[in-house]
mmCIF file of C-alpha atoms and ligand atoms in Angstrom:
data_model
loop_
_atom_site.group_PDB
_atom_site.id
_atom_site.type_symbol
_atom_site.label_atom_id
_atom_site.label_comp_id
_atom_site.label_asym_id
_atom_site.label_seq_id
_atom_site.Cartn_x
_atom_site.Cartn_y
_atom_site.Cartn_z
ATOM 1 C CA MET T 55 9.367 -15.855 10.624
ATOM 2 C CA ARG T 56 12.385 -16.676 8.232
ATOM 3 C CA ALA T 57 14.291 -13.681 8.316
ATOM 4 C CA VAL T 58 18.089 -12.496 7.901
ATOM 5 C CA THR T 59 20.479 -11.938 10.411
ATOM 6 C CA PHE T 60 24.189 -10.303 11.518
ATOM 7 C CA GLN T 61 26.223 -12.731 12.721
ATOM 8 C CA GLY T 62 29.837 -11.717 12.352
ATOM 9 C CA PRO T 63 32.010 -9.675 9.946
ATOM 10 C CA ASP T 64 31.321 -11.574 6.262
ATOM 11 C CA GLU T 65 28.983 -13.874 7.909
ATOM 12 C CA VAL T 66 24.449 -13.995 6.610
ATOM 13 C CA ARG T 67 22.252 -16.284 7.238
ATOM 14 C CA ILE T 68 19.061 -17.570 6.438
ATOM 15 C CA GLU T 69 17.200 -18.184 10.604
ATOM 16 C CA GLU T 70 13.428 -18.752 11.712
ATOM 17 C CA LYS T 71 12.258 -16.447 14.313
ATOM 18 C CA PRO T 72 9.764 -15.436 16.269
ATOM 19 C CA ASP T 73 6.944 -13.869 14.843
ATOM 20 C CA PRO T 74 6.716 -10.365 16.229
ATOM 21 C CA PRO T 75 4.787 -9.155 18.558
ATOM 22 C CA PRO T 76 1.375 -7.968 18.058
ATOM 23 C CA VAL T 77 1.245 -4.752 17.008
ATOM 24 C CA ALA T 78 0.908 -1.532 18.842
ATOM 25 C CA ALA T 79 0.244 2.100 18.116
ATOM 26 C CA GLY T 80 0.767 3.784 15.271
ATOM 27 C CA GLU T 81 2.890 0.900 14.426
ATOM 28 C CA VAL T 82 1.778 -1.695 11.039
ATOM 29 C CA LEU T 83 2.874 -5.283 10.682
ATOM 30 C CA ILE T 84 3.417 -6.136 6.533
ATOM 31 C CA ARG T 85 4.458 -9.504 4.934
ATOM 32 C CA VAL T 86 7.739 -8.490 2.747
ATOM 33 C CA GLU T 87 6.940 -9.473 -0.188
ATOM 34 C CA ALA T 88 10.503 -8.428 -1.275
ATOM 35 C CA SER T 89 13.923 -6.617 -0.186
ATOM 36 C CA GLY T 90 16.560 -5.146 -1.441
ATOM 37 C CA ILE T 91 19.964 -5.310 -0.313
ATOM 38 C CA CYS T 92 22.216 -2.280 -0.261
ATOM 39 C CA GLY T 93 25.286 -0.312 -0.239
ATOM 40 C CA SER T 94 24.934 0.810 3.659
ATOM 41 C CA ASP T 95 24.529 -3.084 4.076
ATOM 42 C CA LEU T 96 27.780 -3.374 3.691
ATOM 43 C CA HIS T 97 28.308 -1.768 5.852
ATOM 44 C CA ILE T 98 27.240 -4.221 8.262
ATOM 45 C CA TYR T 99 28.306 -7.126 6.760
ATOM 46 C CA HIS T 100 32.032 -5.794 7.460
ATOM 47 C CA GLY T 101 31.281 -4.998 10.997
ATOM 48 C CA ARG T 102 32.277 -1.749 10.127
ATOM 49 C CA VAL T 103 28.386 -0.593 11.585
ATOM 50 C CA PRO T 104 28.426 -1.965 14.762
ATOM 51 C CA VAL T 105 25.216 -4.451 14.874
ATOM 52 C CA GLU T 106 24.389 -7.720 17.387
ATOM 53 C CA PRO T 107 24.798 -10.878 15.801
ATOM 54 C CA GLY T 108 21.167 -11.794 15.163
ATOM 55 C CA PHE T 109 20.168 -8.385 14.635
ATOM 56 C CA THR T 110 17.995 -9.887 11.292
ATOM 57 C CA ILE T 111 19.146 -6.259 8.518
ATOM 58 C CA GLY T 112 17.377 -4.891 6.023
ATOM 59 C CA HIS T 113 16.056 -1.505 5.452
ATOM 60 C CA GLU T 114 14.118 -1.124 1.192
ATOM 61 C CA TYR T 115 10.880 -2.932 1.161
ATOM 62 C CA VAL T 116 7.551 -3.260 -0.288
ATOM 63 C CA GLY T 117 4.761 -4.847 1.183
ATOM 64 C CA THR T 118 1.594 -6.117 2.101
ATOM 65 C CA VAL T 119 -0.552 -4.642 5.208
ATOM 66 C CA LEU T 120 -1.851 -8.042 7.551
ATOM 67 C CA ASP T 121 -2.441 -6.062 10.531
ATOM 68 C CA ALA T 122 -3.140 -2.408 11.659
ATOM 69 C CA GLY T 123 -2.918 -0.116 14.900
ATOM 70 C CA ALA T 124 -4.992 2.587 16.215
ATOM 71 C CA GLY T 125 -3.755 6.083 14.889
ATOM 72 C CA VAL T 126 -3.527 4.172 11.806
ATOM 73 C CA ASP T 127 -4.857 6.554 8.820
ATOM 74 C CA ARG T 128 -2.661 6.184 5.906
ATOM 75 C CA VAL T 129 -2.893 3.092 4.675
ATOM 76 C CA ALA T 130 -5.113 -0.042 6.234
ATOM 77 C CA VAL T 131 -4.935 -3.992 5.900
ATOM 78 C CA GLY T 132 -4.947 -5.652 2.197
ATOM 79 C CA ASP T 133 -2.242 -2.511 0.996
ATOM 80 C CA ARG T 134 0.558 -3.415 -0.863
ATOM 81 C CA VAL T 135 3.130 -0.205 0.018
ATOM 82 C CA LEU T 136 5.745 -0.072 0.620
ATOM 83 C CA GLY T 137 8.288 2.791 3.075
ATOM 84 C CA CYS T 138 11.085 4.656 3.975
ATOM 85 C CA PHE T 139 14.772 3.351 4.961
ATOM 86 C CA HIS T 140 14.314 4.604 8.704
ATOM 87 C CA THR T 141 11.131 6.252 10.488
ATOM 88 C CA ALA T 142 10.224 10.464 11.921
ATOM 89 C CA CYS T 143 8.579 11.420 15.221
ATOM 90 C CA ALA T 144 7.132 14.029 13.025
ATOM 91 C CA THR T 145 7.121 15.976 16.325
ATOM 92 C CA CYS T 146 10.135 17.026 17.381
ATOM 93 C CA ALA T 147 11.615 20.308 15.762
ATOM 94 C CA ALA T 148 14.423 18.929 12.999
ATOM 95 C CA CYS T 149 10.586 16.907 11.545
ATOM 96 C CA LEU T 150 8.674 20.295 12.250
ATOM 97 C CA ARG T 151 11.014 22.669 9.834
ATOM 98 C CA GLY T 152 10.606 19.586 7.168
ATOM 99 C CA ASP T 153 13.349 17.839 8.233
ATOM 100 C CA TYR T 154 12.825 14.054 8.457
ATOM 101 C CA HIS T 155 16.525 13.267 8.464
ATOM 102 C CA ARG T 156 17.676 14.786 10.792
ATOM 103 C CA CYS T 157 15.336 13.840 13.169
ATOM 104 C CA GLU T 158 15.486 13.051 17.294
ATOM 105 C CA HIS T 159 13.951 10.023 16.706
ATOM 106 C CA GLN T 160 14.409 8.379 13.841
ATOM 107 C CA ARG T 161 14.930 4.690 13.818
ATOM 108 C CA THR T 162 16.561 3.090 10.870
ATOM 109 C CA PHE T 163 15.475 -0.897 9.966
ATOM 110 C CA GLY T 164 18.122 -3.187 10.325
ATOM 111 C CA HIS T 165 20.721 -1.429 12.377
ATOM 112 C CA GLY T 166 20.713 -2.386 15.292
ATOM 113 C CA SER T 167 20.667 -1.185 19.208
ATOM 114 C CA HIS T 168 22.424 1.753 18.140
ATOM 115 C CA LEU T 169 20.819 3.632 15.255
ATOM 116 C CA GLY T 170 16.740 3.130 17.014
ATOM 117 C CA ASP T 171 16.369 -1.032 17.927
ATOM 118 C CA LEU T 172 14.454 -1.473 14.498
ATOM 119 C CA GLN T 173 14.500 -5.211 13.174
ATOM 120 C CA GLY T 174 14.898 -5.549 9.444
ATOM 121 C CA ALA T 175 13.105 -5.863 6.196
ATOM 122 C CA GLN T 176 15.381 -8.822 4.861
ATOM 123 C CA ALA T 177 12.562 -11.040 6.716
ATOM 124 C CA GLU T 178 9.032 -12.160 6.077
ATOM 125 C CA LEU T 179 7.480 -10.500 8.091
ATOM 126 C CA LEU T 180 7.967 -6.791 9.061
ATOM 127 C CA ILE T 181 6.695 -4.397 11.893
ATOM 128 C CA VAL T 182 6.751 -0.311 10.933
ATOM 129 C CA PRO T 183 6.425 2.085 13.726
ATOM 130 C CA ARG T 184 5.012 5.214 12.579
ATOM 131 C CA ALA T 185 3.176 3.639 9.271
ATOM 132 C CA ASN T 186 1.788 7.178 8.808
ATOM 133 C CA LEU T 187 4.803 8.702 8.086
ATOM 134 C CA THR T 188 7.100 5.974 6.988
ATOM 135 C CA LEU T 189 4.508 3.888 4.347
ATOM 136 C CA ARG T 190 3.246 4.861 1.244
ATOM 137 C CA PRO T 191 0.748 2.849 -0.690
ATOM 138 C CA VAL T 192 2.080 1.686 -4.154
ATOM 139 C CA PRO T 193 0.846 2.905 -6.755
ATOM 140 C CA PRO T 194 -1.648 0.590 -8.660
ATOM 141 C CA GLY T 195 0.528 -1.073 -11.972
ATOM 142 C CA MET T 196 4.107 -0.240 -10.808
ATOM 143 C CA SER T 197 5.881 -2.915 -9.658
ATOM 144 C CA ASP T 198 7.734 -4.296 -6.013
ATOM 145 C CA GLU T 199 11.159 -3.776 -7.794
ATOM 146 C CA ALA T 200 10.328 -0.084 -9.246
ATOM 147 C CA ALA T 201 8.541 0.026 -5.384
ATOM 148 C CA LEU T 202 11.208 -0.760 -3.467
ATOM 149 C CA PHE T 203 13.792 1.864 -4.391
ATOM 150 C CA ALA T 204 11.874 5.049 -3.665
ATOM 151 C CA GLY T 205 11.783 4.946 -0.010
ATOM 152 C CA ASP T 206 16.052 4.516 -0.074
ATOM 153 C CA VAL T 207 17.802 4.644 -3.203
ATOM 154 C CA MET T 208 15.951 6.402 -5.705
ATOM 155 C CA GLY T 209 14.800 9.041 -3.009
ATOM 156 C CA THR T 210 18.609 9.194 -1.942
ATOM 157 C CA GLY T 211 19.774 9.999 -6.011
ATOM 158 C CA TYR T 212 16.571 12.374 -5.796
ATOM 159 C CA HIS T 213 17.597 14.254 -2.564
ATOM 160 C CA ALA T 214 21.682 14.438 -3.485
ATOM 161 C CA VAL T 215 20.118 16.679 -6.513
ATOM 162 C CA ALA T 216 17.081 18.583 -5.037
ATOM 163 C CA HIS T 217 19.429 19.559 -2.057
ATOM 164 C CA ALA T 218 21.900 20.485 -4.337
ATOM 165 C CA GLY T 219 19.097 23.271 -5.965
ATOM 166 C CA MET T 220 19.770 22.365 -9.393
ATOM 167 C CA LYS T 221 17.937 24.216 -12.505
ATOM 168 C CA SER T 222 16.311 23.217 -15.311
ATOM 169 C CA GLY T 223 18.903 24.221 -17.511
ATOM 170 C CA ASP T 224 21.642 23.482 -15.387
ATOM 171 C CA ARG T 225 24.252 20.763 -16.498
ATOM 172 C CA VAL T 226 25.149 17.737 -13.950
ATOM 173 C CA ALA T 227 28.640 15.964 -13.058
ATOM 174 C CA VAL T 228 27.768 12.937 -10.898
ATOM 175 C CA LEU T 229 30.908 11.190 -9.622
ATOM 176 C CA GLY T 230 29.899 7.675 -9.295
ATOM 177 C CA LEU T 231 27.758 5.049 -11.309
ATOM 178 C CA GLY T 232 26.166 2.382 -8.114
ATOM 179 C CA PRO T 233 23.007 2.802 -7.823
ATOM 180 C CA VAL T 234 22.637 6.458 -5.783
ATOM 181 C CA GLY T 235 24.618 7.499 -8.348
ATOM 182 C CA LEU T 236 22.645 5.898 -11.345
ATOM 183 C CA CYS T 237 19.319 7.870 -9.049
ATOM 184 C CA ALA T 238 21.726 10.430 -9.320
ATOM 185 C CA VAL T 239 21.676 10.683 -13.235
ATOM 186 C CA GLN T 240 17.884 10.193 -13.338
ATOM 187 C CA ALA T 241 16.737 12.660 -10.996
ATOM 188 C CA ALA T 242 19.298 15.186 -12.760
ATOM 189 C CA LEU T 243 18.280 13.836 -15.687
ATOM 190 C CA ALA T 244 14.331 14.422 -14.708
ATOM 191 C CA GLY T 245 14.206 18.195 -13.303
ATOM 192 C CA GLY T 246 15.346 19.616 -16.744
ATOM 193 C CA ALA T 247 19.053 19.780 -16.887
ATOM 194 C CA VAL T 248 20.833 19.214 -20.492
ATOM 195 C CA GLU T 249 23.766 17.393 -20.506
ATOM 196 C CA VAL T 250 24.384 15.403 -17.112
ATOM 197 C CA PHE T 251 28.752 13.869 -17.021
ATOM 198 C CA ALA T 252 28.249 10.575 -15.629
ATOM 199 C CA ILE T 253 32.334 9.487 -14.242
ATOM 200 C CA ASP T 254 33.284 5.749 -13.756
ATOM 201 C CA SER T 255 35.310 3.278 -13.793
ATOM 202 C CA VAL T 256 32.981 0.468 -14.739
ATOM 203 C CA ALA T 257 32.359 0.352 -18.250
ATOM 204 C CA ALA T 258 28.781 -1.195 -17.534
ATOM 205 C CA ARG T 259 27.911 1.303 -15.052
ATOM 206 C CA LEU T 260 28.559 4.008 -17.737
ATOM 207 C CA GLU T 261 26.813 1.817 -20.651
ATOM 208 C CA MET T 262 23.880 2.274 -18.904
ATOM 209 C CA ALA T 263 24.326 5.933 -17.464
ATOM 210 C CA SER T 264 24.905 6.405 -21.366
ATOM 211 C CA ARG T 265 21.301 4.558 -21.815
ATOM 212 C CA PHE T 266 19.871 6.790 -19.470
ATOM 213 C CA GLY T 267 21.299 9.969 -21.455
ATOM 214 C CA ALA T 268 23.296 10.963 -19.596
ATOM 215 C CA THR T 269 27.589 11.565 -20.944
ATOM 216 C CA PRO T 270 29.698 8.872 -19.695
ATOM 217 C CA ILE T 271 33.025 9.587 -18.724
ATOM 218 C CA HIS T 272 35.893 7.037 -17.972
ATOM 219 C CA LEU T 273 37.536 7.863 -14.935
ATOM 220 C CA THR T 274 40.905 6.532 -15.207
ATOM 221 C CA GLU T 275 40.397 6.370 -19.503
ATOM 222 C CA GLU T 276 39.716 9.490 -20.272
ATOM 223 C CA GLU T 277 40.877 12.963 -18.512
ATOM 224 C CA PRO T 278 37.033 14.144 -16.548
ATOM 225 C CA LYS T 279 38.161 17.284 -15.101
ATOM 226 C CA ARG T 280 39.577 17.662 -19.453
ATOM 227 C CA ALA T 281 36.123 16.762 -20.845
ATOM 228 C CA VAL T 282 33.930 18.499 -18.264
ATOM 229 C CA ARG T 283 35.907 21.885 -19.072
ATOM 230 C CA ALA T 284 35.773 21.325 -23.253
ATOM 231 C CA ALA T 285 32.187 20.360 -22.990
ATOM 232 C CA THR T 286 31.242 23.929 -20.861
ATOM 233 C CA ASP T 287 33.590 26.317 -22.450
ATOM 234 C CA GLY T 288 36.354 25.675 -19.305
ATOM 235 C CA ARG T 289 33.662 26.529 -16.974
ATOM 236 C CA GLY T 290 32.642 23.281 -14.936
ATOM 237 C CA VAL T 291 29.005 22.257 -14.550
ATOM 238 C CA ASP T 292 26.184 24.113 -12.503
ATOM 239 C CA VAL T 293 25.942 20.866 -10.087
ATOM 240 C CA VAL T 294 28.565 17.944 -9.366
ATOM 241 C CA VAL T 295 27.068 15.250 -7.748
ATOM 242 C CA ASP T 296 29.507 13.199 -5.994
ATOM 243 C CA ALA T 297 28.006 9.459 -4.947
ATOM 244 C CA VAL T 298 31.126 7.843 -4.468
ATOM 245 C CA GLY T 299 31.634 8.920 -0.440
ATOM 246 C CA ASP T 300 35.175 9.245 0.224
ATOM 247 C CA PRO T 301 37.911 12.101 0.612
ATOM 248 C CA ALA T 302 38.981 11.621 -3.332
ATOM 249 C CA PRO T 303 36.184 12.615 -5.273
ATOM 250 C CA LEU T 304 34.821 15.509 -3.241
ATOM 251 C CA ALA T 305 38.602 17.080 -4.300
ATOM 252 C CA MET T 306 37.602 16.350 -8.283
ATOM 253 C CA ALA T 307 33.984 17.307 -7.577
ATOM 254 C CA VAL T 308 34.896 20.603 -6.792
ATOM 255 C CA SER T 309 37.430 20.518 -9.329
ATOM 256 C CA LEU T 310 34.310 19.796 -12.018
ATOM 257 C CA CYS T 311 32.106 22.603 -10.750
ATOM 258 C CA ARG T 312 31.482 26.131 -12.403
ATOM 259 C CA ASP T 313 32.584 29.765 -10.381
ATOM 260 C CA ALA T 314 29.439 29.105 -7.733
ATOM 261 C CA GLY T 315 27.939 26.529 -8.096
ATOM 262 C CA THR T 316 27.299 23.837 -5.838
ATOM 263 C CA VAL T 317 28.738 20.354 -4.716
ATOM 264 C CA SER T 318 26.346 17.507 -3.356
ATOM 265 C CA GLY T 319 28.284 15.031 -0.953
ATOM 266 C CA ILE T 320 25.971 11.669 -0.635
ATOM 267 C CA GLY T 321 28.250 9.136 -0.181
ATOM 268 C CA ALA T 322 28.453 8.233 3.190
ATOM 269 C CA TYR T 323 31.709 9.997 4.452
ATOM 270 C CA ALA T 324 33.725 8.532 7.583
ATOM 271 C CA GLY T 325 36.291 9.820 9.058
ATOM 272 C CA LYS T 326 38.291 12.632 7.635
ATOM 273 C CA GLY T 327 40.106 13.976 4.440
ATOM 274 C CA GLU T 328 41.180 16.765 3.122
ATOM 275 C CA VAL T 329 39.514 19.003 0.611
ATOM 276 C CA PRO T 330 40.977 21.545 -1.549
ATOM 277 C CA LEU T 331 38.627 24.696 0.277
ATOM 278 C CA GLY T 332 41.069 27.354 -0.727
ATOM 279 C CA LEU T 333 39.773 26.243 -4.326
ATOM 280 C CA ALA T 334 36.286 25.774 -3.617
ATOM 281 C CA TRP T 335 36.327 28.994 -1.033
ATOM 282 C CA LEU T 336 37.904 31.463 -3.748
ATOM 283 C CA LYS T 337 35.368 29.458 -6.187
ATOM 284 C CA GLY T 338 32.404 30.786 -3.915
ATOM 285 C CA LEU T 339 31.160 26.817 -3.632
ATOM 286 C CA GLN T 340 28.180 25.471 -2.455
ATOM 287 C CA LEU T 341 29.164 21.927 -0.349
ATOM 288 C CA ARG T 342 25.970 20.489 0.212
ATOM 289 C CA LEU T 343 26.194 17.018 2.954
ATOM 290 C CA GLY T 344 24.269 14.554 4.560
ATOM 291 C CA LEU T 345 21.831 12.161 4.838
ATOM 292 C CA ALA T 346 19.000 11.790 2.241
ATOM 293 C CA ASN T 347 15.411 13.230 3.415
ATOM 294 C CA VAL T 348 13.910 10.125 1.872
ATOM 295 C CA ILE T 349 10.297 11.325 3.513
ATOM 296 C CA ALA T 350 9.990 14.634 2.499
ATOM 297 C CA HIS T 351 11.453 13.364 -0.979
ATOM 298 C CA VAL T 352 9.695 10.146 -1.958
ATOM 299 C CA ASP T 353 5.782 11.092 -2.593
ATOM 300 C CA ARG T 354 6.991 13.087 -5.502
ATOM 301 C CA VAL T 355 9.401 10.459 -6.300
ATOM 302 C CA LEU T 356 6.809 7.998 -6.693
ATOM 303 C CA ALA T 357 4.836 10.189 -8.552
ATOM 304 C CA LEU T 358 7.941 10.039 -11.548
ATOM 305 C CA ILE T 359 8.452 7.167 -11.220
ATOM 306 C CA GLU T 360 4.539 5.580 -11.777
ATOM 307 C CA ALA T 361 4.802 8.880 -14.694
ATOM 308 C CA GLY T 362 7.687 7.006 -16.662
ATOM 309 C CA LYS T 363 10.135 9.222 -16.046
ATOM 310 C CA LEU T 364 12.469 8.385 -12.998
ATOM 311 C CA ASP T 365 12.779 4.202 -13.894
ATOM 312 C CA PRO T 366 15.349 2.097 -11.675
ATOM 313 C CA SER T 367 14.105 -1.077 -12.695
ATOM 314 C CA PRO T 368 17.275 -1.788 -14.927
ATOM 315 C CA LEU T 369 19.647 -1.431 -12.286
ATOM 316 C CA VAL T 370 17.452 -4.447 -10.230
ATOM 317 C CA THR T 371 20.587 -7.267 -11.917
ATOM 318 C CA HIS T 372 19.558 -9.333 -9.360
ATOM 319 C CA ARG T 373 16.982 -11.416 -8.183
ATOM 320 C CA MET T 374 17.433 -14.204 -5.171
ATOM 321 C CA LYS T 375 15.419 -15.846 -2.505
ATOM 322 C CA LEU T 376 15.562 -14.775 1.664
ATOM 323 C CA ASP T 377 17.317 -18.349 2.104
ATOM 324 C CA GLU T 378 19.752 -17.258 -0.538
ATOM 325 C CA ALA T 379 20.826 -14.481 1.772
ATOM 326 C CA ALA T 380 23.558 -15.957 2.264
ATOM 327 C CA GLU T 381 24.971 -16.245 -1.623
ATOM 328 C CA ALA T 382 23.170 -12.804 -2.304
ATOM 329 C CA TYR T 383 26.198 -10.380 0.342
ATOM 330 C CA GLU T 384 29.099 -12.311 -1.282
ATOM 331 C CA LEU T 385 27.186 -11.740 -4.103
ATOM 332 C CA TYR T 386 26.743 -7.947 -4.104
ATOM 333 C CA ASP T 387 29.998 -7.566 -1.638
ATOM 334 C CA ASN T 388 32.050 -8.878 -5.004
ATOM 335 C CA ARG T 389 30.520 -5.651 -6.595
ATOM 336 C CA GLU T 390 29.507 -8.282 -9.062
ATOM 337 C CA ALA T 391 25.247 -6.844 -8.930
ATOM 338 C CA LEU T 392 24.346 -3.653 -8.958
ATOM 339 C CA LYS T 393 20.984 -4.352 -7.264
ATOM 340 C CA ILE T 394 19.649 -7.337 -5.577
ATOM 341 C CA VAL T 395 16.091 -7.991 -4.711
ATOM 342 C CA LEU T 396 15.154 -11.072 -2.676
ATOM 343 C CA THR T 397 11.709 -12.628 -1.732
ATOM 344 C CA PRO T 398 10.414 -14.143 0.083
HETATM 345 ZN ZN1 ZN J 200 19.475 1.793 2.090
HETATM 346 ZN ZN1 ZN J 201 11.270 13.565 14.852
#
């Protein structure tokens, strides 16, 4: 089979690899019909997340079940399925609490041996362990491109809002309008937010957020703090989603949030940074951080996409072939694309 493999910093390659071994109990083999390139794939691409050379990357996928091992009863051979970006065991202490994203035996697709040694989805064939929990049938009529988002990017945008405890009638600000931020804009509006301020410095992204129903605010040409204050009687918003993932926007998030509001940091933070703790304390803020609990949300997210209340398909800006993976990564790295979907 052909697969996209990491070779070394700034180099991915399409390679011929042996087909996966026969399925074991609980596993499913799928023929991948569409896979996405994600922001976290760029961390691998640049060598910031260590992955062995030759390892197949990718963790967003839709495909058809070719074979199912013993005990798989929620999907069957021939089903069109979508998957979550990681697997969970369903029986550890974290899973029993419903915190699948903190599963003690979590394995993430396409992230090398240190994150579970699970070959990635940017390939013709994919083995999916713990398929009963990891996979869902794609609802009839839903496109591959829309379904692809449920197991990662839209699940993450949804989580950012749900984890913040956003209520219908709330006002929300979203910092950073990459795919996750744009999905958070949609999730907030679908959840009943009366106004969503969408903040970024890229005009095309602001325009897209505006089309989704948000109020766009340019990060540098306008003053986000002043604009948000002016629109909220000086109070700030109930919920701020930081979808950028470094400490500077987190400081802005604290400043945009109303007293006793919630800041939801969904961007992947790394290392140390300064957060205005005094201000956060004074305001009585809740700070909620971490990787999204996508497995817990996937059924709701799929239902919302099926009902047309969430629609990630405008985020797909490029459709390319698996064979063009090297060009696709370069393009994505140059920030010329929001979401690239690869097909065989
Ligand atoms: Zn991803
Ligand atoms: Zn577990």
